[in-house]
Coordinates of C-alpha atoms (C1' of nucleotides) in Angstrom, one line a residue:
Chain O
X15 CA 64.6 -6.1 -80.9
X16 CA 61.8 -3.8 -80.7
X17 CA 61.1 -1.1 -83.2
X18 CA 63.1 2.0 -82.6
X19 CA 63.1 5.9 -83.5
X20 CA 66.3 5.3 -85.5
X21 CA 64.7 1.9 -87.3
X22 CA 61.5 4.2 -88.6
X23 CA 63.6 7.3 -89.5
X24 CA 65.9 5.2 -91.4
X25 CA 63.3 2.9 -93.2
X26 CA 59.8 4.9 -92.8
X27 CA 58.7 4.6 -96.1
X28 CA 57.9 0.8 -96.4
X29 CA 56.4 1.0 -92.8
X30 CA 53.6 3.7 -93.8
X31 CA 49.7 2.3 -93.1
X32 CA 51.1 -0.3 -90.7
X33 CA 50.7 -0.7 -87.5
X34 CA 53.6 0.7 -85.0
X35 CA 54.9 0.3 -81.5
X36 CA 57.1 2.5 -80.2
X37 CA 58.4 3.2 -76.5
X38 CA 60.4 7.1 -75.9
X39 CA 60.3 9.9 -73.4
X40 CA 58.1 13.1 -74.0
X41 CA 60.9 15.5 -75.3
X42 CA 57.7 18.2 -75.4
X43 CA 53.9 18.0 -76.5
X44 CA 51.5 20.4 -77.8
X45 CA 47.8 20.2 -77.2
X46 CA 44.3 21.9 -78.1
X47 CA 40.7 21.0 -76.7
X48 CA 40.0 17.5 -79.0
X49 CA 43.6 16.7 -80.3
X50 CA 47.2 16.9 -79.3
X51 CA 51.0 16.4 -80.4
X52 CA 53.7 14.7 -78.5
X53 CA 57.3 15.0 -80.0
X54 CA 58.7 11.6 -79.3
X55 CA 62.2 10.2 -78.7
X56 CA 63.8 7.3 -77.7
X57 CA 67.8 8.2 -77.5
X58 CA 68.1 6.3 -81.0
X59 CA 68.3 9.3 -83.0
X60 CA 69.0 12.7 -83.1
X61 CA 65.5 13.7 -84.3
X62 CA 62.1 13.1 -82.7
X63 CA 58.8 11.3 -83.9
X64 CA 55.7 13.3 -83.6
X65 CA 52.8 11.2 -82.4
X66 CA 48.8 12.5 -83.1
X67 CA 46.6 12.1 -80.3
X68 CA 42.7 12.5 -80.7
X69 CA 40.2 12.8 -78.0
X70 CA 38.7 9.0 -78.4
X71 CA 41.5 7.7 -76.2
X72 CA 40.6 7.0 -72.9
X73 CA 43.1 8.4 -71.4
X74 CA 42.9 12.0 -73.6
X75 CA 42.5 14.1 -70.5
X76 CA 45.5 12.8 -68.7
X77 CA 47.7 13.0 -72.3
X78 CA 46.5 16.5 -73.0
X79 CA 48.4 17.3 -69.4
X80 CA 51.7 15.2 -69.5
X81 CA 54.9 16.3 -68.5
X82 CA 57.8 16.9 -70.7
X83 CA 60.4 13.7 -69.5
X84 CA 57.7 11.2 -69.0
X85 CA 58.2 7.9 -70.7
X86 CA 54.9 6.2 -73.1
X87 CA 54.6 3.7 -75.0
X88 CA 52.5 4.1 -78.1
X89 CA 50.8 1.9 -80.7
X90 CA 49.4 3.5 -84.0
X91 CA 49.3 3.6 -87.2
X92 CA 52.8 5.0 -89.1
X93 CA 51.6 7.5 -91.6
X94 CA 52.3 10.9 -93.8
X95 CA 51.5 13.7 -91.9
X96 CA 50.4 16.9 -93.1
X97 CA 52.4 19.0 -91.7
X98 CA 55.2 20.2 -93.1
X99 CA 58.0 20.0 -90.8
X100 CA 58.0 15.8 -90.9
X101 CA 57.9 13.3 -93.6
X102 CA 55.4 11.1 -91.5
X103 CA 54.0 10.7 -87.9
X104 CA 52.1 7.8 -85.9
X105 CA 48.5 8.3 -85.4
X106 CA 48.3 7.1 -81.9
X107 CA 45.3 4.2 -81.2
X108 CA 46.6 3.4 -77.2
X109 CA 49.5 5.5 -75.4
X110 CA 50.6 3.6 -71.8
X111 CA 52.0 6.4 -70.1
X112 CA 54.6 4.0 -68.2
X113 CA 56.7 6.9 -66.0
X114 CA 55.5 10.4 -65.9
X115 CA 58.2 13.1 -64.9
X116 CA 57.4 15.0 -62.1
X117 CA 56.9 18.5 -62.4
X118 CA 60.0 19.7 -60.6
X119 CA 62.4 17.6 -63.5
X120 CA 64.9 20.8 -63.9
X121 CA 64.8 20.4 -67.5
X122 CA 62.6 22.6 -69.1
X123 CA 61.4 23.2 -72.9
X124 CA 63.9 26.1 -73.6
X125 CA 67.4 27.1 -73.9
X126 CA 69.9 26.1 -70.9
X127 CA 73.1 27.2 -70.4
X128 CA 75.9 24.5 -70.0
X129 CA 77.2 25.8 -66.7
X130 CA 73.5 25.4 -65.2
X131 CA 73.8 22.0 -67.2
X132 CA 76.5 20.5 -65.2
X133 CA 75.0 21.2 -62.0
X134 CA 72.4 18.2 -63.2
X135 CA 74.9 15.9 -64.8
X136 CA 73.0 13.2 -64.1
X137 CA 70.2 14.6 -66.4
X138 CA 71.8 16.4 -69.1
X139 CA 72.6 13.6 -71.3
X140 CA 68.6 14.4 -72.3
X141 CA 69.2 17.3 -73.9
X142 CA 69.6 17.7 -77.6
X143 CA 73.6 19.3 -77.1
X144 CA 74.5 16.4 -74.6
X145 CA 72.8 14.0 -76.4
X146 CA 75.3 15.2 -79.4
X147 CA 78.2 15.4 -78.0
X148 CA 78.0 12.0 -76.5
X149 CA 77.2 10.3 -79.9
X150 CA 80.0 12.0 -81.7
X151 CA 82.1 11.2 -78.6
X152 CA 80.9 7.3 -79.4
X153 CA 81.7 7.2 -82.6
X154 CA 85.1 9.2 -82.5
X155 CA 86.0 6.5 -79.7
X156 CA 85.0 4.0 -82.6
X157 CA 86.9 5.4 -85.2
X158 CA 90.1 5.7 -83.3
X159 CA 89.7 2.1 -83.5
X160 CA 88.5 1.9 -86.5
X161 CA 91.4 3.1 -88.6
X162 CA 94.8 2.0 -86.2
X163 CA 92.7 -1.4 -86.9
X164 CA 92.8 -1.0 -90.7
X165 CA 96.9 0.2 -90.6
X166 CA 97.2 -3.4 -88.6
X167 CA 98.1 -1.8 -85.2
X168 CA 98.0 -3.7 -82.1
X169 CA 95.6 -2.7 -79.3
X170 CA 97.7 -2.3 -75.9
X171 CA 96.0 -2.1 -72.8
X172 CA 98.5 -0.2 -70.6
X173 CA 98.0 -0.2 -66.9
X174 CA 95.8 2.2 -65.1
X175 CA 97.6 1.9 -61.8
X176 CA 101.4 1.9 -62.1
X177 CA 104.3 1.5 -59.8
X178 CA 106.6 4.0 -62.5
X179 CA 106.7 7.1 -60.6
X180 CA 108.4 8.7 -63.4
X181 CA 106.1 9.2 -66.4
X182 CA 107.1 12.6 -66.0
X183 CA 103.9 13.9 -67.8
X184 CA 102.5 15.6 -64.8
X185 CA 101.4 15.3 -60.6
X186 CA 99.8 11.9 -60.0
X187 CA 97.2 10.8 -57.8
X188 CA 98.7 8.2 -55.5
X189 CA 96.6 4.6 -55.0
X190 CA 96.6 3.2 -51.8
X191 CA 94.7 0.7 -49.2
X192 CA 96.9 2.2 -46.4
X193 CA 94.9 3.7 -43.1
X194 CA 95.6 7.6 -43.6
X195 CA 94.7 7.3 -39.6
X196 CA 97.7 4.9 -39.2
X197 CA 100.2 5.5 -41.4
X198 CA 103.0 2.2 -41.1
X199 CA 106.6 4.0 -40.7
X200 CA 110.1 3.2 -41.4
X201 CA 112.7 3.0 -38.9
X202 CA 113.5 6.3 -40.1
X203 CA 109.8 7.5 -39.6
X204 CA 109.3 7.6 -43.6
X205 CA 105.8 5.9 -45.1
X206 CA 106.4 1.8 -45.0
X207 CA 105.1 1.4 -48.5
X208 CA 106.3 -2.3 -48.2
X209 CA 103.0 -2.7 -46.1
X210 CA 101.2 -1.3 -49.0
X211 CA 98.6 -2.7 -51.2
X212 CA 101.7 -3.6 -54.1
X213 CA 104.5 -3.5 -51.8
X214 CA 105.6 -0.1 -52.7
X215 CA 104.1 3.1 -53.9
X216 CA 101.3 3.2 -56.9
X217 CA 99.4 6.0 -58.4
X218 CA 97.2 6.5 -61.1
X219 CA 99.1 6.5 -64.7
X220 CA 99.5 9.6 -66.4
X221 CA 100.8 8.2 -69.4
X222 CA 100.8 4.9 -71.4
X223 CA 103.7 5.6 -73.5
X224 CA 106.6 4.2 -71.6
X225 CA 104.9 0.5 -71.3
X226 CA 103.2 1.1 -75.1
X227 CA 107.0 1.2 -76.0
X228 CA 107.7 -2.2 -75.0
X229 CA 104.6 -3.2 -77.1
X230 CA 105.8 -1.1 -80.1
X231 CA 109.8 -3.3 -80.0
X232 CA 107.1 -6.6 -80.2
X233 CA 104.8 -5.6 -82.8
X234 CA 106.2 -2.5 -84.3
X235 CA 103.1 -0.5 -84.8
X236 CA 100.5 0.2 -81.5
X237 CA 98.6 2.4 -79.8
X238 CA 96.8 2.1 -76.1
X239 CA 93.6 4.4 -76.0
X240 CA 92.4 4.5 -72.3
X241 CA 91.8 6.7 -69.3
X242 CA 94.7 8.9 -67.8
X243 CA 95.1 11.0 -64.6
X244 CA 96.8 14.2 -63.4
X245 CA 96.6 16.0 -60.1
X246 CA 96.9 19.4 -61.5
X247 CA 95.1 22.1 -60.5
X248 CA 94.5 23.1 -63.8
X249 CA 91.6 25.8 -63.9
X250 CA 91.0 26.0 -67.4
X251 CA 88.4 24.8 -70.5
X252 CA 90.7 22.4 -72.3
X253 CA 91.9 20.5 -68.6
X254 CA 90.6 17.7 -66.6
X255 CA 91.8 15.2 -63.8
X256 CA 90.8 12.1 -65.7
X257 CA 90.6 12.4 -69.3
X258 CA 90.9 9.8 -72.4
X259 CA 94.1 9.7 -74.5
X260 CA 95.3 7.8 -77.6
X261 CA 99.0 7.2 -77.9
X262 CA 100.2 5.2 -81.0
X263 CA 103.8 4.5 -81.3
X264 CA 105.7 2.8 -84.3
X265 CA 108.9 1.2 -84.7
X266 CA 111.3 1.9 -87.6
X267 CA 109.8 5.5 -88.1
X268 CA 110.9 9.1 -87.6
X269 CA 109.5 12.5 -86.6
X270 CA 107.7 12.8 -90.7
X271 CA 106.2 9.2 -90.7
X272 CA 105.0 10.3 -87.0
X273 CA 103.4 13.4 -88.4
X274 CA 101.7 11.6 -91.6
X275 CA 99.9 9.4 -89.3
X276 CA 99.1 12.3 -86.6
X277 CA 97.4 14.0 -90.0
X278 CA 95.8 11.0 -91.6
X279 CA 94.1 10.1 -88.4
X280 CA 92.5 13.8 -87.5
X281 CA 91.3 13.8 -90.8
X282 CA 90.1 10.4 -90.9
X283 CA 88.5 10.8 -87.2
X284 CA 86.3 14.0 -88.4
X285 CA 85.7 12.4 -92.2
X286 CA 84.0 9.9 -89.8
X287 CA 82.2 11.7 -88.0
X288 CA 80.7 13.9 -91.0
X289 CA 79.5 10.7 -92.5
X290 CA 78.3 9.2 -89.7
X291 CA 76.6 11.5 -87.2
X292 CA 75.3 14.4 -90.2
X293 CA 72.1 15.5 -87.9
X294 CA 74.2 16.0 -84.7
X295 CA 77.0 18.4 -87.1
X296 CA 74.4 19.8 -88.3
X297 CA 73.3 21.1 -85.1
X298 CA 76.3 22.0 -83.6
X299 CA 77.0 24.0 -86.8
X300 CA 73.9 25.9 -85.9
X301 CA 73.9 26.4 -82.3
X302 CA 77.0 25.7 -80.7
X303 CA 79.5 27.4 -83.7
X304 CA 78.9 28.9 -87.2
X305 CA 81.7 28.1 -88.8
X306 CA 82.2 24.7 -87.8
X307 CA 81.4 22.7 -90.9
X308 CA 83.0 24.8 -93.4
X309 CA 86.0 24.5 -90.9
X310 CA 85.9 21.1 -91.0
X311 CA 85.3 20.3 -94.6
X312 CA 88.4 23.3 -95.2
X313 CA 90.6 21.1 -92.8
X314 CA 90.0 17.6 -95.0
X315 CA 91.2 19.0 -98.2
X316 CA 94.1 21.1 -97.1
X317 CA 97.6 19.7 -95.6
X318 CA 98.1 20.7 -92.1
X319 CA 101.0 23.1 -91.6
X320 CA 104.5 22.2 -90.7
X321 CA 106.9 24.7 -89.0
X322 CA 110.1 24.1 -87.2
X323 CA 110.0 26.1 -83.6
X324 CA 112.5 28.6 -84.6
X325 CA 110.2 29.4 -87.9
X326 CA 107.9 30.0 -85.7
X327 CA 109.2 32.0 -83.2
X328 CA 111.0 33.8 -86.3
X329 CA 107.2 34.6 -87.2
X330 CA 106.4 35.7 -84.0
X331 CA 109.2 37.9 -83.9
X332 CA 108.5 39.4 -87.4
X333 CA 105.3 40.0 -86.9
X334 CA 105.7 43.1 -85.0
X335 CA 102.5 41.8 -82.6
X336 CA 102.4 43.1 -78.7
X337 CA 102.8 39.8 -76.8
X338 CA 102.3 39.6 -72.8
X339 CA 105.7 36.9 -73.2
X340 CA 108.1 38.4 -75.4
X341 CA 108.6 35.8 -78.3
X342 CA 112.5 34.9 -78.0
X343 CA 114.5 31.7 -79.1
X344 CA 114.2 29.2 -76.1
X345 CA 111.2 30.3 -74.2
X346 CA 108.4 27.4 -74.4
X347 CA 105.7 29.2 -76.6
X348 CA 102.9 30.8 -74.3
X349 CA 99.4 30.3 -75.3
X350 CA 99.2 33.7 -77.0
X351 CA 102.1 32.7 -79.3
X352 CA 100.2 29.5 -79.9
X353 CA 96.9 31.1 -80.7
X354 CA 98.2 33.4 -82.7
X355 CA 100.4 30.6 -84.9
X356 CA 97.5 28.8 -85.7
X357 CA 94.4 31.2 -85.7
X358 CA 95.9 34.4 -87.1
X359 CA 98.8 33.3 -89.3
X360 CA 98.3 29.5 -90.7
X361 CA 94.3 29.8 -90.0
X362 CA 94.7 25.6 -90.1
X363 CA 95.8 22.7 -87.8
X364 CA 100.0 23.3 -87.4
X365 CA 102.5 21.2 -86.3
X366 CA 105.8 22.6 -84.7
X367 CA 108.4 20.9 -84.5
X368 CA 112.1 20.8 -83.4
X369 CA 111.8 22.0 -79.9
X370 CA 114.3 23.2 -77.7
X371 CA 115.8 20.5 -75.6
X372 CA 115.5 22.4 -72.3
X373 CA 112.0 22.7 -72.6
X374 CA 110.8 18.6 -73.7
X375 CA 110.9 15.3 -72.2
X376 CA 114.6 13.3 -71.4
X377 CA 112.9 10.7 -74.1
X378 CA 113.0 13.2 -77.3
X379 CA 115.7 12.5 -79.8
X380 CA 118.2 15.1 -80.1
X381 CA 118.7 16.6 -83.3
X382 CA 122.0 17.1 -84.8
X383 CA 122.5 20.1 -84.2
X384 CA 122.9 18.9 -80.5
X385 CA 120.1 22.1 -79.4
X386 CA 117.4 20.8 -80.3
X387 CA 114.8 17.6 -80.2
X388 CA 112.7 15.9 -82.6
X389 CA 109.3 16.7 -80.8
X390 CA 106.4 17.6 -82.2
X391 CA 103.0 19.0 -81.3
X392 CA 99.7 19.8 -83.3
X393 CA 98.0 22.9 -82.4
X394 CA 94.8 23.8 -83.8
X395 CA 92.4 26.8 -84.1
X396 CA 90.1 27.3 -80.8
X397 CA 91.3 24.3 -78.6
X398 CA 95.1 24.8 -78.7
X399 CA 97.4 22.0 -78.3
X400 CA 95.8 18.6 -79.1
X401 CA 98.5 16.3 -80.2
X402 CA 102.3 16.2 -78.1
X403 CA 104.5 13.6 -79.9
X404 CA 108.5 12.8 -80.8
X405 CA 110.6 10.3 -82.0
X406 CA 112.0 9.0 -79.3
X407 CA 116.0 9.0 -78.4
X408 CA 116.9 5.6 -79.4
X409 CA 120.9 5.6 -78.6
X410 CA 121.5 4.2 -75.1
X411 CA 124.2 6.9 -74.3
X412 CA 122.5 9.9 -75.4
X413 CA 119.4 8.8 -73.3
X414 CA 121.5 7.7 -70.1
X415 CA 122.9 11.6 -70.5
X416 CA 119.5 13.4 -70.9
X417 CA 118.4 11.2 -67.8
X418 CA 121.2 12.7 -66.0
X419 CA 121.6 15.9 -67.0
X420 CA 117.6 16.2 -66.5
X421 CA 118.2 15.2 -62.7
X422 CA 116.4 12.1 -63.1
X423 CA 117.6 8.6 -61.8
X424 CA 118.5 6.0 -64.7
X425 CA 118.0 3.3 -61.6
X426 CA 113.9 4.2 -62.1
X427 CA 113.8 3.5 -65.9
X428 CA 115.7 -0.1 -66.3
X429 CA 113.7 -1.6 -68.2
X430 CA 113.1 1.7 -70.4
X431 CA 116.2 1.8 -71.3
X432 CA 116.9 -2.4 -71.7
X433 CA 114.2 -1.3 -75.0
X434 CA 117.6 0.5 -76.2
X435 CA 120.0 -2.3 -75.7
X436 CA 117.9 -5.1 -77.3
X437 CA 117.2 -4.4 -80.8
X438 CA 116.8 -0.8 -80.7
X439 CA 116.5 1.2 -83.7
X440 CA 114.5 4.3 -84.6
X441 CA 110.8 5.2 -83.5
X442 CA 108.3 7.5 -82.4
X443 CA 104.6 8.6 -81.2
X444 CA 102.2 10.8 -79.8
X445 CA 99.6 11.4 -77.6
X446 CA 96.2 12.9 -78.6
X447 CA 93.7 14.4 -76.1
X448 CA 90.5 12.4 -76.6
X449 CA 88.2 15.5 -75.3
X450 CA 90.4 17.8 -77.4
X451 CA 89.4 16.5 -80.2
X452 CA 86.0 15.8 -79.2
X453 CA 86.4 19.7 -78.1
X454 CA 87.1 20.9 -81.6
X455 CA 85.2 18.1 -83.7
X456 CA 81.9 19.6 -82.1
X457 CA 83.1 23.5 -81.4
X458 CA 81.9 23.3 -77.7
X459 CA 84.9 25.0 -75.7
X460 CA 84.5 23.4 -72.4
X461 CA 86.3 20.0 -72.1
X462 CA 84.0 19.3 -68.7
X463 CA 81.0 19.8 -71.3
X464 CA 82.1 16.5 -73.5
X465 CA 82.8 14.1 -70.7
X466 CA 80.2 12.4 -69.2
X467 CA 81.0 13.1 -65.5
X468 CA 83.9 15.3 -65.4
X469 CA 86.7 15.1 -62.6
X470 CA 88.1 18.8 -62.3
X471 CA 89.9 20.3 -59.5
X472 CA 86.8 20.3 -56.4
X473 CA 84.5 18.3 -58.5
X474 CA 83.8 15.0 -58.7
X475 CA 79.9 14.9 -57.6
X476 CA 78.8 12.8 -60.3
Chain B
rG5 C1' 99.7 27.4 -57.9
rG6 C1' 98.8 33.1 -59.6
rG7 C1' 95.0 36.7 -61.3
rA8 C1' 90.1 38.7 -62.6
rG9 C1' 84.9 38.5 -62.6
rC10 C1' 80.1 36.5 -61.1
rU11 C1' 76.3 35.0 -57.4
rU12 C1' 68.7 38.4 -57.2
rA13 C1' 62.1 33.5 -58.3
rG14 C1' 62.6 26.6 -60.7
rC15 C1' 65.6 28.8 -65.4
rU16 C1' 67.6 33.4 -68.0
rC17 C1' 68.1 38.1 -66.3
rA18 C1' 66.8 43.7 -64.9
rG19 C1' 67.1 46.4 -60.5
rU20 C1' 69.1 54.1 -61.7
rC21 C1' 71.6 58.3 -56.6
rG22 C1' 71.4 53.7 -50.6
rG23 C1' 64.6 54.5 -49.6
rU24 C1' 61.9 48.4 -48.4
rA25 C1' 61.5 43.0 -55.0
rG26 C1' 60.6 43.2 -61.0
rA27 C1' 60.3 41.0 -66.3
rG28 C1' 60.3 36.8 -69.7
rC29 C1' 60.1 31.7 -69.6
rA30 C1' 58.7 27.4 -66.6
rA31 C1' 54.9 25.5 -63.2
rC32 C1' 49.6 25.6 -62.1
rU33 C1' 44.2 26.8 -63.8
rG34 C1' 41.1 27.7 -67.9
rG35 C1' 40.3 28.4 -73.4
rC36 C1' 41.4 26.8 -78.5
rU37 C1' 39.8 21.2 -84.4
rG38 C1' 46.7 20.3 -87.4
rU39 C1' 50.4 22.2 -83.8
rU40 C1' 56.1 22.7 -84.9
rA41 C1' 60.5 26.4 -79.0
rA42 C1' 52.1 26.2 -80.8
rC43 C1' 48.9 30.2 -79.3
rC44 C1' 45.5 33.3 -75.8
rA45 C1' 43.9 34.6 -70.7
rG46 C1' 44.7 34.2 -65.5
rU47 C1' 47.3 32.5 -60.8
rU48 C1' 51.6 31.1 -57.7
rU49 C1' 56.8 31.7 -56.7
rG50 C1' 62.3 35.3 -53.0
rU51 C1' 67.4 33.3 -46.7
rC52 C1' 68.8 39.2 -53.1
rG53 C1' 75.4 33.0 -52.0
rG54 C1' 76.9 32.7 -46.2
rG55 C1' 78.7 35.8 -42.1
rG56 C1' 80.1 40.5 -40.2
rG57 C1' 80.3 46.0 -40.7
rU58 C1' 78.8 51.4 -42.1
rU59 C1' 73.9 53.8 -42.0
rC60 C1' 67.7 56.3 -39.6
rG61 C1' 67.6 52.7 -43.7
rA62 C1' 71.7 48.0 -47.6
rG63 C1' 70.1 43.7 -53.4
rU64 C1' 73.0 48.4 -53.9
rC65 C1' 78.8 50.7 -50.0
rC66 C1' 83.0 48.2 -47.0
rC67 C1' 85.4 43.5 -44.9
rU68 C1' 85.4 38.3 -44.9
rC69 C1' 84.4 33.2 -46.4
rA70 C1' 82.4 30.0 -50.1
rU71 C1' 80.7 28.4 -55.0
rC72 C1' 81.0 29.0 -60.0
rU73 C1' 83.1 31.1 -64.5
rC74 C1' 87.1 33.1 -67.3
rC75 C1' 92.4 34.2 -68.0
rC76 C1' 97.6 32.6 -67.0
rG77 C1' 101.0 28.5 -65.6
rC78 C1' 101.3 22.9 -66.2
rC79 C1' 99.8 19.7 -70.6
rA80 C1' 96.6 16.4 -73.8

RNA sequence: GGGAGCUUAGCUCAGUCGGUAGAGCAACUGGCUGUUAACCAGUUUGUCGGGGGUUCGAGUCCCUCAUCUCCCGCCA
């Protein structure tokens, strides 16, 4: 492969006095009457390559006036520069200018702001923030992988499109092939979904975890780690319509064992990402949030908090604090309550568990004390929630009577709850938001600002 | 789904009491022998989000629609 940004930062030393090819886009150039300066990158790395021009190229004139965007190609000699700011730079003998930008690219050599940004979606990725968020979101992607590979899970690809209607994690999008012009009816005018594509009604999945079940009762410990949909208008930073979500789930484990692994991984994900992406860190520590790194290295040696929900709302309570929602025993905790847990009185990630039953999923174990279930989410400073998770209710009855008493239909989860007659025994899981913890690993507090082309409610142009 | 705010040059914004459109950056032109968001000088750029109303006169006041942003709900 040819020689790359990233091969010469990495190993610059034995390549200095040889001869150098490079090819990059003009990230921005400086010039003077006999000489100029083009800062150089290729998408390889984080930082640029400065290349020397002098006025013995044939093409100096047209160099002195090239547009920040336009791609080169450049042979030279690789060698220490004398200016301070950079180890070494290439002394250019030939630049091939191969694609000049034309001067109304909207990208210009100064600050922009993110919502201007994602108006050009297609061009941001150029940028030094989008180009760091997008390389951290790589590499988290890998690392997920990375370590349920090492603790010997299995990989389960659960289906995008699924013919459950009763995930229950939110409003689905619906798939279909049918002619909205021509609906086919039922005698008794409903939708004829037996003429449809699967021969009854699909939508998009909102949720792996009732088919990542079925994986965990084969080979105990798995996760799936794919796309997810909800049609919710959800008009906030920390929602999308399509976002990534990683949802492990182990047999022969309760709520603690659930937690252990919940903590292990976050730390493990942004220990990672620290080792691996230091320039990009670096940068978002500087311009995107102050505090981040010292946040971060804080979070890896300290234990993440674990409260019970009536501790917590006991510490709402005591505090004496003015809250919009009055904190009371059996209200699901409003985001003030939430910030307020984590930012103002733990000041670290906190899981609370031990919700009550009214306001969780039919699939939560009940707790003993018959009030409440064995649920558990992870809030953290700045992004909120960004881990929901339980052990799930593993006794047949006690799940056929929360179906019921929920108002659901025990008809629609058959082979849900088969899982319970054959072999069942004790487990649990979670589901992480992907661009949550993207969100908090890099401090930028938009989630449509760490997906590539976001899908939010009206916007899908990309 | 509920609420609040914003919208002025390519970008970021100012615009006083209602009196007829401004700055910085970018772009363009020229200068400069080691720059680092290079620097210096000059030039160009407007459907003041759309529509309607009040007024002698509206970027400014009122109504309405739209976009975007933020907050709440839902959740990850």
């Amino acid at each position: 492969m040819a020689l790359t940004v990233y091969d010469l930062w990495k190993s610059y030393q034995e390549k200095l006095d040889t001869e150098v090819t490079l090819s990059g886009w003009v990230r921005t150039s400086r010039t003077s009457k006999s000489f100029g300066f083009i800062e150089l990158n290729d998408g390889t790395h984080f930082k640029n390559i400065q290349v020397v021009f002098e006025e013995n190229l044939n093409n100096f004139d047209e160099l002195t006036k090239i547009s920040l965007g336009s791609s080169i190609n450049v042979n030279g000699k690789l060698i220490k520069s004398p200016g301070e700011k950079q180890p070494f730079e290439i002394s250019a003998s030939s630049i091939e200018i191969t694609g000049i930008c034309e001067p109304d690219f909207p990208l210009q050599k100064k600050r922009h702001n993110n919502e201007y940004l994602r108006t050009i979606a297609y061009l941001r990725p150029r940028t030094n923030l989008f180009r760091a968020v997008f390389k951290v979101r790589s590499l988290v992607a890998f690392a997920i992988h990375k370590f349920f590979t090492e603790k010997n899970f299995v990989y389960v690809h659960t289906p995008i499109i699924t013919g459950s209607d009763c995930e229950g994690a939110g409003e689905m999008f619906q798939v279909t092939t049918l002619d909205l012009d021509k609906l086919p009816r039922t005698e008794d005018g409903k939708i004829d979904y037996s003429k449809d594509f699967f021969g009854k009604q699909t939508n998009l999945t909102v949720s792996g975890q009732l088919a990542v079940e079925n994986f965990c009762m084969a080979f105990r410990n798995v996760y799936t780690f794919g796309p997810t949909f909800r049609a919710e208008r959800s008009n906030t930073q920390r929602h999308a319509s399509e976002f990534w979500m990683i949802e492990p789930e182990m047999a022969f484990s309760d709520l603690n064992d659930n937690m252990d692994v919940a903590e292990e991984m976050v730390k493990y994900l942004i220990r990672y990402v620290l080792e691996n992406a230091p320039e990009e860190m670096e940068f978002f520590n500087q311009w995107v949030d102050k505090g981040l790194l010292e946040r971060l290295n804080f979070l890896l040696n300290s234990d993440f908090g674990r409260v019970t929900y009536t501790e917590a709302m006991e510490a709402l309570i005591k505090s004496g604090k003015q809250f919009d929602y009055k904190p009371e025993w059996g209200i699901d905790l409003q985001t003030e309550h939430e910030r307020y847990l984590t930012e103002e009185v733990y000041k670290r990630p906190v899981f609370l568990t031990n919700y009550p039953k009214d306001i969780k999923a039919f699939y939560m174990r009940m707790n003993d004390d018959g009030k409440t279930v064995a649920a558990m989410d992870l809030l953290v400073p700045g992004v909120g929630e960004i881990i929901g998770g339980s052990q799930r209710e593993e006794r047949l009855d006690m799940l056929e009577k929360r179906i019921s008493e929920m108002g659901l239909r025990k008809e629609d989860y058959w082979w849900y709850l088969d899982l319970r007659r054959f072999g069942t025994n004790k487990h649990c899981g979670f589901g992480l938001g992907f661009e949550r913890m993207v969100m908090y690993m890099t401090g930028v507090e938009n989630i449509r600002d760490v997906i590539p082309f976001p899908r939010t409610p009206k916007n899908a142009e990309f």
